[in-house]
N, CA, C and O of each residue as an XYZ file, in Angstrom:
520
protein
N     113.004     78.778    164.347
C     113.680     80.053    164.074
C     114.914     79.763    163.508
O     115.265     80.453    162.551
N     115.658     78.857    163.919
C     117.024     78.335    163.413
C     116.938     77.918    162.095
O     117.902     78.110    161.354
N     115.654     77.227    161.572
C     115.609     76.865    160.202
C     115.458     78.164    159.440
O     116.190     78.346    158.467
N     114.693     78.959    159.747
C     114.439     80.369    158.982
C     115.823     81.152    158.736
O     116.213     81.519    157.628
N     116.448     81.330    159.856
C     117.698     82.010    159.622
C     118.980     81.339    158.838
O     119.902     82.004    158.366
N     118.874     79.837    158.777
C     119.655     79.041    157.921
C     119.127     79.283    156.561
O     119.897     79.731    155.711
N     117.808     79.015    156.246
C     117.170     79.455    154.827
C     117.697     80.802    154.424
O     118.416     80.828    153.425
N     117.474     81.789    154.979
C     117.814     83.209    154.736
C     119.261     83.306    154.416
O     119.562     83.845    153.351
N     120.333     82.790    155.309
C     121.471     82.673    154.789
C     121.973     81.988    153.692
O     122.853     82.501    153.000
N     121.473     80.781    153.427
C     121.461     80.040    152.125
C     121.009     80.938    150.908
O     121.676     81.036    149.879
N     119.906     81.530    151.110
C     119.314     82.264    150.013
C     120.293     83.455    149.707
O     120.722     83.628    148.567
N     120.629     84.261    150.744
C     121.562     85.421    150.674
C     123.017     84.870    149.984
O     123.581     85.561    149.136
N     123.447     83.858    150.325
C     124.693     83.224    149.736
C     124.572     83.003    148.194
O     125.319     83.384    147.293
N     123.447     82.301    148.151
C     123.037     82.063    146.581
C     122.858     83.274    145.840
O     123.236     83.351    144.670
N     122.277     84.282    146.473
C     122.006     85.530    145.588
C     123.385     86.290    145.403
O     123.606     86.893    144.353
N     124.178     86.260    146.288
C     125.438     86.857    146.072
C     126.382     86.306    145.024
O     126.998     86.993    144.209
N     126.431     84.834    145.151
C     127.095     84.162    144.103
C     126.600     84.415    142.671
O     127.390     84.576    141.741
N     125.341     84.445    142.531
C     124.566     84.680    141.293
C     124.865     86.197    140.820
O     124.965     86.341    139.602
N     124.979     87.045    141.415
C     125.303     88.502    141.257
C     126.617     88.634    140.925
O     126.905     89.414    140.018
N     127.635     87.901    141.596
C     128.883     87.937    141.058
C     129.352     87.167    139.748
O     130.455     87.315    139.223
N     128.450     86.410    139.350
C     128.789     85.599    138.108
C     128.467     86.595    137.063
O     129.009     86.328    135.991
N     127.668     87.775    137.064
C     127.140     88.554    136.087
C     128.378     89.540    135.790
O     129.103     90.010    136.667
N     128.499     89.776    134.407
C     129.474     90.727    134.131
C     128.871     92.145    134.071
O     127.679     92.315    134.329
N     129.701     93.182    133.727
C     129.349     94.483    133.713
C     128.688     94.656    132.245
O     129.344     94.280    131.274
N     127.480     95.185    132.076
C     126.674     95.454    130.799
C     126.048     96.923    130.760
O     125.320     97.534    131.542
N     126.581     97.212    129.632
C     125.942     98.663    129.141
C     125.184     98.591    127.739
O     125.779     98.157    126.752
N     124.014     98.972    127.676
C     123.093     99.098    126.763
C     122.886    100.412    126.189
O     122.596    101.277    127.015
N     122.970    100.806    124.885
C     122.784    102.066    124.513
C     122.136    102.053    122.912
O     122.317    101.179    122.064
N     121.398    103.197    122.796
C     120.923    103.399    121.331
C     122.002    104.242    120.872
O     122.248    105.210    121.592
N     122.739    104.078    119.771
C     123.879    104.725    119.251
C     123.417    104.926    117.712
O     123.394    103.989    116.915
N     123.058    106.235    117.389
C     122.560    106.361    116.136
C     121.395    105.417    115.756
O     120.452    105.392    116.546
N     121.330    104.623    114.636
C     120.456    103.748    114.410
C     120.646    102.314    114.900
O     119.875    101.404    114.595
N     121.653    102.179    115.628
C     122.079    100.866    116.266
C     121.707    100.917    117.845
O     121.785    101.933    118.536
N     121.316     99.720    118.263
C     121.099     99.168    119.664
C     122.535     98.390    119.999
O     122.863     97.400    119.344
N     123.191     98.811    120.851
C     124.590     98.288    121.077
C     124.658     97.865    122.577
O     124.422     98.643    123.501
N     124.998     96.580    122.725
C     125.054     96.071    124.048
C     126.402     95.732    124.393
O     126.814     94.759    123.760
N     127.153     96.194    125.138
C     128.735     95.919    125.506
C     128.632     95.219    126.839
O     127.957     95.694    127.751
N     129.345     94.018    126.957
C     129.323     93.184    128.169
C     130.970     92.895    128.471
O     131.679     92.443    127.572
N     131.481     93.181    129.740
C     132.641     92.790    130.134
C     132.590     91.762    131.170
O     131.788     91.846    132.100
N     133.429     90.780    131.045
C     133.247     89.571    131.703
C     133.427     89.657    133.083
O     133.173     88.654    133.751
N     133.841     90.727    133.662
C     134.043     91.081    135.243
C     133.200     92.338    135.505
O     133.074     93.304    134.752
N     132.590     92.127    136.833
C     131.939     93.354    137.317
C     132.187     93.452    138.724
O     131.642     92.686    139.518
N     133.078     94.463    139.117
C     133.545     95.470    138.467
C     134.714     94.913    137.362
O     135.361     93.873    137.494
N     134.797     95.722    136.421
C     136.090     95.432    135.556
C     137.422     95.428    136.614
O     137.379     95.984    137.711
N     138.361     94.859    136.207
C     139.686     94.764    136.926
C     140.859     95.483    136.311
O     140.906     95.687    135.098
N     141.854     95.887    137.185
C     143.021     96.229    136.432
C     143.608     94.897    135.903
O     143.808     93.942    136.652
N     143.900     94.876    134.446
C     144.465     93.626    133.915
C     143.473     93.239    132.848
O     142.805     94.143    132.346
N     143.284     91.857    132.402
C     142.692     91.582    131.253
C     141.147     91.436    131.524
O     140.672     90.787    132.457
N     140.453     92.110    130.605
C     139.062     92.095    130.721
C     138.557     91.667    129.341
O     138.948     92.285    128.351
N     137.611     90.526    129.215
C     137.119     90.335    127.854
C     135.790     91.153    127.500
O     134.813     91.236    128.244
N     135.901     91.663    126.408
C     134.726     92.590    125.998
C     133.805     91.898    124.803
O     134.339     91.473    123.778
N     132.623     91.837    124.988
C     131.792     91.400    123.865
C     130.755     92.457    123.468
O     130.073     93.058    124.298
N     130.683     92.634    122.209
C     129.729     93.740    121.723
C     128.688     93.105    120.740
O     129.100     92.456    119.778
N     127.452     93.262    120.942
C     126.429     93.002    119.914
C     125.780     94.346    119.586
O     125.491     95.248    120.372
N     125.587     94.286    118.064
C     124.929     95.592    117.447
C     123.709     95.108    116.695
O     123.772     94.110    115.977
N     122.640     95.783    116.849
C     121.425     95.452    116.343
C     121.064     96.678    115.365
O     121.183     97.847    115.730
N     120.674     96.355    114.267
C     120.152     97.663    113.197
C     118.647     97.928    113.658
O     118.011     97.280    114.490
N     118.261     98.949    112.975
C     116.776     99.659    113.266
C     115.720     98.340    113.191
O     114.728     98.286    113.917
N     115.994     97.507    112.421
C     114.896     96.435    112.082
C     115.303     95.097    113.034
O     114.872     93.976    112.763
N     116.058     95.326    114.017
C     116.503     94.376    114.968
C     117.317     93.237    114.654
O     117.435     92.316    115.463
N     117.961     93.235    113.388
C     118.717     92.140    112.844
C     120.251     92.582    113.538
O     120.549     93.746    113.804
N     121.014     91.568    113.733
C     122.298     91.720    114.163
C     123.165     92.266    113.070
O     123.142     91.805    111.929
N     123.930     93.258    113.446
C     125.086     93.702    112.463
C     126.277     92.863    112.419
O     126.877     92.585    113.457
N     126.672     92.420    111.215
C     127.880     91.503    111.190
C     128.922     91.914    110.217
O     129.937     91.229    110.093
N     128.720     93.062    109.472
C     129.409     93.722    108.659
C     130.108     94.882    108.899
O     130.526     95.569    107.967
N     130.283     95.181    110.092
C     130.749     96.544    110.559
C     132.334     96.432    110.881
O     132.816     95.308    111.018
N     133.001     97.376    110.981
C     134.328     97.577    111.454
C     134.083     97.981    112.898
O     133.467     99.033    113.072
N     134.508     97.241    114.028
C     134.366     97.807    115.343
C     135.637     97.820    115.957
O     136.332     96.804    115.968
N     136.060     99.055    116.552
C     137.323     99.283    117.162
C     136.832     99.947    118.716
O     135.904    100.725    118.935
N     137.611     99.463    119.485
C     137.682     99.793    120.897
C     138.726    100.834    121.323
O     139.913    100.519    121.228
N     138.402    101.988    121.762
C     139.589    102.756    122.363
C     139.066    103.109    123.951
O     137.978    103.534    124.340
N     140.063    102.822    124.554
C     140.103    102.991    126.106
C     141.124    103.910    126.717
O     142.323    103.821    126.453
N     140.589    104.832    127.576
C     141.489    105.846    127.794
C     141.391    106.219    129.398
O     140.324    106.520    129.932
N     142.659    106.157    130.095
C     142.536    106.808    131.396
C     142.878    108.206    131.320
O     143.945    108.471    130.766
N     142.209    109.106    131.750
C     142.495    110.681    131.530
C     143.859    110.970    132.547
O     144.089    110.366    133.595
N     144.608    111.951    132.006
C     145.905    112.362    132.685
C     145.389    112.735    134.025
O     144.244    113.110    134.277
N     146.516    112.565    134.972
C     146.230    113.075    136.421
C     147.512    113.645    136.836
O     148.578    113.400    136.272
N     147.365    114.410    137.839
C     148.648    115.038    138.216
C     149.946    113.998    138.485
O     149.948    113.095    139.321
N     151.024    114.337    137.596
C     152.180    113.538    137.627
C     152.120    112.296    136.811
O     153.015    111.453    136.867
N     150.973    112.169    135.983
C     150.616    111.030    135.280
C     150.175    111.300    133.928
O     149.112    111.920    133.886
N     150.717    110.996    132.758
C     149.966    111.264    131.483
C     148.881    110.323    131.385
O     148.650    109.423    132.192
N     148.112    110.638    130.153
C     146.949    109.981    129.829
C     147.492    108.562    129.422
O     148.679    108.386    129.148
N     146.598    107.611    129.401
C     146.960    106.134    128.886
C     145.782    105.903    127.761
O     144.584    106.079    127.984
N     146.255    105.544    126.716
C     145.452    105.423    125.529
C     145.653    104.216    124.706
O     146.669    104.022    124.039
N     144.677    103.434    124.773
C     144.796    101.986    123.957
C     143.680    101.778    123.035
O     142.519    102.023    123.361
N     144.023    101.323    121.874
C     143.219    100.886    120.929
C     143.019     99.153    120.841
O     143.995     98.404    120.815
N     141.896     98.762    120.809
C     141.725     97.060    120.665
C     140.814     96.915    119.349
O     139.716     97.444    119.177
N     141.484     96.116    118.494
C     140.617     95.674    117.385
C     139.791     94.457    117.824
O     140.170     93.680    118.701
N     138.591     94.343    117.126
C     137.594     93.323    117.583
C     137.611     92.350    116.324
O     137.861     92.647    115.156
N     137.265     91.051    116.888
C     136.920     90.088    115.907
C     135.526     89.511    116.046
O     135.052     89.207    117.141
N     134.851     89.365    114.826
C     133.465     88.726    114.751
C     133.338     87.229    115.162
O     133.884     86.312    114.548
N     132.627     87.096    116.171
C     132.462     85.555    116.399
C     130.846     85.422    116.474
O     130.131     85.966    117.317
N     130.483     84.698    115.560
C     128.848     84.634    115.344
C     128.257     86.112    115.228
O     128.523     86.907    114.326
N     127.435     86.323    116.269
C     126.874     87.686    116.250
C     127.630     88.807    117.173
O     127.192     89.949    117.314
N     128.695     88.374    117.715
C     129.393     89.161    118.668
C     130.706     89.607    118.065
O     131.390     88.851    117.373
N     131.084     91.019    118.383
C     132.467     91.349    118.258
C     133.083     91.343    119.588
O     132.547     91.805    120.595
N     134.369     90.731    119.530
C     135.090     90.406    120.831
C     136.423     90.980    120.708
O     137.021     91.122    119.641
N     136.925     91.353    122.053
C     138.273     91.612    122.114
C     138.653     91.565    123.614
O     137.808     91.341    124.481
N     139.926     91.779    123.876
C     140.399     91.893    125.276
C     140.877     93.449    125.398
O     141.533     94.036    124.538
N     140.488     93.925    126.458
C     141.021     95.176    127.070
C     141.909     94.839    128.233
O     141.486     94.107    129.128
N     143.190     95.369    128.260
C     143.834     95.017    129.303
C     144.097     96.596    129.951
O     144.825     97.479    129.496
N     143.395     96.613    130.950
C     143.405     97.938    131.806
C     144.636     97.928    132.813
O     144.813     97.123    133.727
N     145.422     98.961    132.463
C     146.709     98.707    133.145
C     146.863     99.161    134.595
O     147.849     98.977    135.308
N     145.714     99.791    134.918
C     145.634    100.205    136.424
C     144.262    100.506    136.930
O     143.387    100.898    136.157
N     144.052    100.338    138.180
C     142.647    100.483    138.655
C     142.523    102.136    138.594
O     143.421    102.975    138.668
N     141.001    102.316    138.422
C     140.679    103.726    138.244
C     139.629    103.727    137.216
O     139.161    102.779    136.585
N     139.337    105.050    137.170
C     138.179    105.229    136.071
C     138.835    105.239    134.526
O     139.889    105.845    134.335
N     138.246    104.627    133.579
C     138.425    104.468    132.307
C     137.394    104.930    131.229
O     136.224    104.580    131.379
N     137.676    105.539    130.370
C     136.702    106.089    129.362
C     136.778    105.087    128.132
O     137.814    104.765    127.550
N     135.487    104.653    127.843
C     135.509    103.569    126.599
C     134.690    104.110    125.764
O     133.626    104.635    126.094
N     135.237    104.001    124.322
C     134.532    104.295    123.138
C     134.718    103.187    122.173
O     135.792    102.723    121.790
N     133.324    102.769    121.780
C     133.160    101.710    120.807
C     132.899    102.548    119.478
O     131.973    103.342    119.309
N     133.829    102.239    118.633
C     133.540    102.981    117.296
C     132.986    101.809    116.154
O     133.579    100.763    115.889
N     131.752    102.251    115.584
C     131.160    101.187    114.650
C     131.247    101.939    113.290
O     130.704    103.023    113.078
N     131.898    101.328    112.507
C     132.082    101.965    111.108
C     131.312    100.845    110.125
O     131.629     99.669    109.947
N     130.236    101.570    109.567
C     129.494    100.738    108.484
C     128.971    101.531    107.552
O     128.430    102.604    107.818
N     129.110    101.007    106.272
C     128.731    101.822    105.015
C     129.072    103.297    104.867
O     128.348    104.135    104.329
N     130.364    103.526    105.457
C     130.989    104.693    105.423
C     130.504    105.650    106.513
O     130.893    106.816    106.456
N     129.693    105.267    107.497
C     129.304    106.005    108.675
C     129.989    105.536    109.920
O     130.265    104.363    110.174
N     130.237    106.597    110.681
C     130.913    106.118    112.094
C     129.942    106.569    113.006
O     129.415    107.675    112.895
N     129.622    105.601    114.091
C     128.707    105.914    115.389
C     129.564    105.456    116.382
O     130.172    104.398    116.218
N     129.710    106.227    117.556
C     130.387    105.971    118.681
C     129.519    105.817    119.997
O     128.736    106.674    120.406
N     129.777    104.583    120.605
C     129.215    104.378    121.932
C     130.156    104.836    122.898
O     131.343    104.578    122.695
N     129.831    105.461    123.898
C     130.736    106.096    125.073
C     130.278    105.527    126.401
O     129.073    105.514    126.653
N     131.210    105.032    127.312
C     130.690    104.790    128.651
C     131.933    104.916    129.588
O     133.026    105.149    129.073
N     131.834    104.796    130.731
C     132.826    104.981    131.715
C     132.932    103.832    132.622
O     131.872    103.466    133.132
N     134.073    103.148    132.944
C     134.147    101.930    134.000
C     135.115    102.373    135.107
O     135.947    103.267    134.953
N     134.957    101.751    136.106
C     135.827    101.936    137.440
C     136.482    100.594    137.731
O     135.980     99.777    138.503
N     137.545    100.416    137.125
C     138.348     99.273    137.261
C     138.758     99.084    138.917
O     139.052    100.015    139.666
N     138.711     97.900    139.220
C     139.267     97.727    140.703
C     140.670     97.028    140.677
O     141.268     96.805    141.729
């Protein structure tokens, strides 16, 4: 019985550590693109968070010729104006990367704007920074 409890405890610890190592991921179809956004922390934190974005076109090929901007906003609250930030991305291989500095914990609205061949598509999602 003691061995079973020890084995279960080790398994639970391993699964907890494995789960903590995964970042926050959002996958959405945005117009003709499949977009995967990954934040290196789950949950995201107040402070620096690395964001990577992968974009595939309708044929499944990675898009590497787009202009990708990230706009992250904390809506206004009583006694506090909205906070609005824009982050430019840099292309690294097949990923667009940037750093988001979430200035405080709470709900943040994130928009990833993809401009390619004169068309703009926007991926929207919300994170709760701790």
